[in-house]
XYZ file of C-alpha atoms in Angstrom:
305
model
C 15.582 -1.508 -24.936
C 16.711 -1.736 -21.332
C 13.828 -4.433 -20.218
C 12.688 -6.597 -22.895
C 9.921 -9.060 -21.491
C 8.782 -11.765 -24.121
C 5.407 -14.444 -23.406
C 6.813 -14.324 -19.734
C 5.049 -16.988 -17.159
C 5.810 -17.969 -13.758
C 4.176 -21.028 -12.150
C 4.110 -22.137 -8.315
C 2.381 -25.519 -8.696
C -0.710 -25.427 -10.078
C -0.906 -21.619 -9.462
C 0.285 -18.784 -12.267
C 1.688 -15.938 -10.799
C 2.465 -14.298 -14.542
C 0.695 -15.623 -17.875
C 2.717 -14.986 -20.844
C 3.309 -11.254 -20.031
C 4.994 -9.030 -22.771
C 6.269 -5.383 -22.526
C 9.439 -3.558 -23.152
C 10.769 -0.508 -21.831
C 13.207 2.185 -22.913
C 16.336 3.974 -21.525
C 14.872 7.055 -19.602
C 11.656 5.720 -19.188
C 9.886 6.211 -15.832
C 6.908 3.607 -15.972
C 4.561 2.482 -13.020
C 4.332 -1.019 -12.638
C 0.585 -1.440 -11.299
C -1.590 -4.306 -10.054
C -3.725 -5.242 -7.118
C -2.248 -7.674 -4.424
C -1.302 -11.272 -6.137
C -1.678 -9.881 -9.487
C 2.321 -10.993 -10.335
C 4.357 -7.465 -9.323
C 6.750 -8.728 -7.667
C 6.992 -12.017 -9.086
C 8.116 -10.059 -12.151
C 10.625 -7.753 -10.694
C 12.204 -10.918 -8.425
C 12.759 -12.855 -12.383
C 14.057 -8.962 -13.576
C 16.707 -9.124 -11.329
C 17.470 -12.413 -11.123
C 15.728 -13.620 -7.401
C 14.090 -16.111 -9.463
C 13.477 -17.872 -12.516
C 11.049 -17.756 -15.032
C 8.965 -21.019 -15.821
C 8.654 -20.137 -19.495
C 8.976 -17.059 -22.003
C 12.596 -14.236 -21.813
C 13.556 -11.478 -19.772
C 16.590 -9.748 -20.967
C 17.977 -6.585 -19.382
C 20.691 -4.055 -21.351
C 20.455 -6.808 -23.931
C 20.974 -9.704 -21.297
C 18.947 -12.837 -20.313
C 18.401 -13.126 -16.629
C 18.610 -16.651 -16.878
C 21.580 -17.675 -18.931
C 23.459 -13.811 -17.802
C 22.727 -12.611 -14.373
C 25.494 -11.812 -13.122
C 26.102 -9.783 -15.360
C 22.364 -8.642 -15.261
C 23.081 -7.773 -11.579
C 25.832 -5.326 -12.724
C 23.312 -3.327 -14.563
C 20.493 -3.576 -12.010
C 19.651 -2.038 -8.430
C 16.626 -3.427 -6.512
C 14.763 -2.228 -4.147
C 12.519 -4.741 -2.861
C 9.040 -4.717 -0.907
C 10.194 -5.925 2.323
C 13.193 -3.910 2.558
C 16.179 -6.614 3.984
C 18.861 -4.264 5.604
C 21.629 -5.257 8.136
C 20.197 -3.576 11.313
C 23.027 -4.107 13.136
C 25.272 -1.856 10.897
C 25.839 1.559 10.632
C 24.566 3.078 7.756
C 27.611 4.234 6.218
C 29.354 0.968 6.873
C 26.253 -0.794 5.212
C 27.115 1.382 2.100
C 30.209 1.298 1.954
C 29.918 -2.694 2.123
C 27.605 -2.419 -0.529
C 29.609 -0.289 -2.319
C 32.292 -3.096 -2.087
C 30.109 -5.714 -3.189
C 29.233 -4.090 -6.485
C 33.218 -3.346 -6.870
C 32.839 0.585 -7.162
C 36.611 1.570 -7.693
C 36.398 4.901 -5.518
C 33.372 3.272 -3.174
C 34.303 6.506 -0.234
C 33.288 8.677 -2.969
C 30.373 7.218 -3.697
C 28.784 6.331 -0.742
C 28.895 9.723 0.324
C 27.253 10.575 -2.874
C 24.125 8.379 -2.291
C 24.501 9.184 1.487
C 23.639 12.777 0.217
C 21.649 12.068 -2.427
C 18.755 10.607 -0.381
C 19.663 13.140 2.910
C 20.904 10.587 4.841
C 23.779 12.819 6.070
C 22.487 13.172 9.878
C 21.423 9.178 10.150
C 25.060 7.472 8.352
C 26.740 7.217 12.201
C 23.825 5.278 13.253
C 22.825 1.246 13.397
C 20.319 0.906 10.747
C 18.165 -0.680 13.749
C 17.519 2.515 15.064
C 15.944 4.214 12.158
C 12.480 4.302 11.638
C 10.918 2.872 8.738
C 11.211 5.743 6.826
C 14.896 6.130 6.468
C 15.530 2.414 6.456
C 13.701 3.011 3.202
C 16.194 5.635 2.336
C 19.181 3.088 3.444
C 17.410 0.634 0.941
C 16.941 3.314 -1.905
C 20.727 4.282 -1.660
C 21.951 0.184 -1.511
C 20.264 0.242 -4.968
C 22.048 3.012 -6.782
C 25.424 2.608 -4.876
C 26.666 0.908 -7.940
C 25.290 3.478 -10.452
C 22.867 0.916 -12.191
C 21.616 1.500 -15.769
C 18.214 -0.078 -14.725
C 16.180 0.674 -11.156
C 13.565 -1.593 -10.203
C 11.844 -0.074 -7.235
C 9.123 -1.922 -5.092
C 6.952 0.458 -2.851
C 9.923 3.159 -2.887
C 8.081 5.554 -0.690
C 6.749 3.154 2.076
C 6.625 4.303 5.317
C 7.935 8.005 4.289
C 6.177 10.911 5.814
C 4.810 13.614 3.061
C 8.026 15.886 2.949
C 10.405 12.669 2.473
C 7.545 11.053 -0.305
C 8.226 14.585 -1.569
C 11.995 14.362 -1.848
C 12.468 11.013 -3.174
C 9.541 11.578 -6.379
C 12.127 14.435 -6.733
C 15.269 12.739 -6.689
C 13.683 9.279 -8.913
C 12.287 11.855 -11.409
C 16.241 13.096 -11.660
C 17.281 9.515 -11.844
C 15.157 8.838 -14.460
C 16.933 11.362 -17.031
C 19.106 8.810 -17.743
C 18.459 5.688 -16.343
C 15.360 3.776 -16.855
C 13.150 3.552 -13.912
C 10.059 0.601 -12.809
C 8.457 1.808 -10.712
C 5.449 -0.569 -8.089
C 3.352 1.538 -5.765
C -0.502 1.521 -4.625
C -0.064 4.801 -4.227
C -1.689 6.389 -7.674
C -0.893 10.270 -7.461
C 2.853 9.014 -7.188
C 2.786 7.566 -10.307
C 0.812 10.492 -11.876
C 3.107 12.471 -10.708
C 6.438 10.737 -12.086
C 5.902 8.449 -14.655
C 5.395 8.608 -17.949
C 3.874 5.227 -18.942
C 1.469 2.640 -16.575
C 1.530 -0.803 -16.802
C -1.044 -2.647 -14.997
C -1.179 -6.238 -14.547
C -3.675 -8.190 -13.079
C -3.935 -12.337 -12.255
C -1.029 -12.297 -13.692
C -2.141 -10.806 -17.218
C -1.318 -7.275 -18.434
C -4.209 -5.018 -19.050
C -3.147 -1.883 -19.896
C -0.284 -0.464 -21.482
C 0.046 3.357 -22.142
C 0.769 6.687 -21.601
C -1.271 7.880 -18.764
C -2.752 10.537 -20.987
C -3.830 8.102 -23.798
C -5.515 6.082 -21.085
C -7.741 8.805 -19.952
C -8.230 9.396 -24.091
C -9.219 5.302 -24.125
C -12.326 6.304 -21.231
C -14.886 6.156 -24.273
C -15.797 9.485 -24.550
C -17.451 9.253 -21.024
C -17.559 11.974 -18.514
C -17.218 12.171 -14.736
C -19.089 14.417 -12.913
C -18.646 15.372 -9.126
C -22.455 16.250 -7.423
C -22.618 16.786 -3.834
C -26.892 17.473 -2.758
C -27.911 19.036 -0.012
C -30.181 15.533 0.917
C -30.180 11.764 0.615
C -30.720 10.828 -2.850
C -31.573 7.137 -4.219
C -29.175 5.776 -6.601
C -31.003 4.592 -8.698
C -32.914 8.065 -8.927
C -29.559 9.048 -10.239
C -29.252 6.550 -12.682
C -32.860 7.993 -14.535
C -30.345 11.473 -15.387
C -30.472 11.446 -19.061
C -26.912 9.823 -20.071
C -26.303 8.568 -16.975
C -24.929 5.223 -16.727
C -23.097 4.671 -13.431
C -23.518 6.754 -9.678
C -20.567 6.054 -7.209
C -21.484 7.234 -3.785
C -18.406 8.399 -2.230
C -19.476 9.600 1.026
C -22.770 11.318 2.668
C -24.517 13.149 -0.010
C -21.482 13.158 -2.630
C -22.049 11.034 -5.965
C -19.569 10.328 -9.047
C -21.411 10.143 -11.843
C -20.649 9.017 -15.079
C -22.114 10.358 -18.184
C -21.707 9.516 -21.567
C -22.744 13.349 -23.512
C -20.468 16.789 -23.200
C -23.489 18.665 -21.378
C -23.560 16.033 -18.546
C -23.403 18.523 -16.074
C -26.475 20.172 -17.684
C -28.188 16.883 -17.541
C -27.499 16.435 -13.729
C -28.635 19.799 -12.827
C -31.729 19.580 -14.957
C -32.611 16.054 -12.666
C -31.804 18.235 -9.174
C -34.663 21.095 -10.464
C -37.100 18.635 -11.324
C -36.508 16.887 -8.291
C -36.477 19.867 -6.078
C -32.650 19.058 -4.824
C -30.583 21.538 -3.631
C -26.872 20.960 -5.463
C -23.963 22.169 -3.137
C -21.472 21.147 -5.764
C -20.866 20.138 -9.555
C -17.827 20.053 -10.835
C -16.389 17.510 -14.150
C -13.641 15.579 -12.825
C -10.532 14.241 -15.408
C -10.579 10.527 -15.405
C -7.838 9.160 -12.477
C -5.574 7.041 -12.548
C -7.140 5.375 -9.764
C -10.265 5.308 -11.434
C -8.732 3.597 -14.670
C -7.232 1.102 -12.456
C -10.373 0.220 -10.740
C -12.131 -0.647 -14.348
C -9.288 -2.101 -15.658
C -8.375 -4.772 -12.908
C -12.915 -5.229 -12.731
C -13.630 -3.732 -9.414
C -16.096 -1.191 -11.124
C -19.036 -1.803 -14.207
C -18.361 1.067 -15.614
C -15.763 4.398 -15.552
């Protein structure tokens, strides 16, 4: 395993950022390390690579403990934190090649100009990293953390700040990276991790509630459907909630419900209620359960998905 996490707890006083956490992931996995704000994220990745220690419980990466090894944890490690900390007033190649130094690359030219054109940084590396915007000081930060070819990435908010043709680009280039490295992954951005991971791991006040494949996760819904209705008029909610298997209606803007259904003719159902009621249906369409969706049960912000 290249992250091994065993009964894992973090306390700040009387305050637990992580409760006995336990997970493990492989070489070449790309997982999505999930949670709303405070739920112990970043705590995690800061003991992972060594920022902090744990109060109680193991962390070992490659085989290491990031307590009693981490220097040698370091070596196998690149980080890319939240808040990004760069060296504004050097130029980007200079930063990387003073990375480079620092993680004692033996042919560091070589591979800074690697990373630098790895993450199309090629027209920005004769510039001070202070006059960059956001977006390609994320870049700066993303090539800082495989400048030393790590075996492990731990990536916080990667795509911050990126406009939709760099977000684009660097899902591209982690899902390369993550052929043979292994790859965790924290966003709040859920189509990014539908669209490159292969496992989800949310945590939440500091416990883990899921663990899974994003596909068996939308298997674990139940057996309930989602339905998309958009009417043509105001309808009561809990009108809605009368539709034969009905047993939640989301408003999500104007006339447009998400309904969800617990029988395979829901749709039937719903358009059976709009006759009788003498509603005009502009749309009905059966959604797939999202990831966003999952999360929101999951972590309690919804009764029912």
């Amino acid at each position: 395993m290249s992250i091994e996490v065993s009964n894992l707890t973090k306390l700040y006083g009387a305050q637990t950022a992580v409760n006995n956490i336990t997970f493990a992931i492989s070489k070449g996995e790309i997982v999505g390390f999930l949670g709303p704000n405070g739920a112990g994220k970043s705590t995690t990745m800061k003991i992972l690579t060594c920022f902090i220690p744990p109060t109680s419980g193991s962390a070992k990466v490659c085989g290491l403990d990031v307590g009693e090894q981490s220097l040698q944890v370091r070596k196998h490690v690149g980080y890319l934190p939240e808040h990004n900390p760069l060296y504004l007033d050097m130029y980007v190649k200079e930063y990387l090649a003073f990375a480079a130094g620092m993680g004692g690359m033996k042919n560091p030219a070589k591979r800074v100009a690697e990373v630098i054109d790895l993450t199309n940084l090629v027209t920005e590396q004769h510039k001070k990293i202070g006059q960059l915007s956001k977006g390609y000081r994320q870049r700066v930060g993303l090539a800082q953390a495989m400048i030393h070819e790590p075996d492990v990435l731990i990536l916080d908010e990667p795509t911050s700040g990126l406009d939709p043709n760099q977000v684009v680009e660097i899902r591209d280039l982690i899902k390369g990276l993550g052929r043979d490295k292994t790859i965790m992954l924290s966003t709040h951005i859920m189509q990014e991790v539908e669209a490159i991971c292969d496992r989800v791991i949310i945590i939440d006040k500091g416990n883990i509630v899921a663990d899974d494949t994003l596909e068996n996760l939308r298997k674990s819904s139940g057996g309930k459907v989602l339905v998309r209705v958009q009417f043509a008029a105001a309808v009561e909610q809990s009108a809605l909630l009368q539709i034969q298997g009905c047993i939640a209606a989301e408003n999500t803007g104007g006339y447009s419900w998400r309904l969800t259904g617990t029988q395979a003719d829901f749709r039937q159902a719903v358009s059976q209620f709009a006759l009788a009621a003498n509603l005009e249906v502009m749309e009905l369409v059966s959604e797939q359960h999202s990831l966003e969706n999952i999360f929101r049960q999951v972590t309690g912000h919804v009764d029912h998905i």
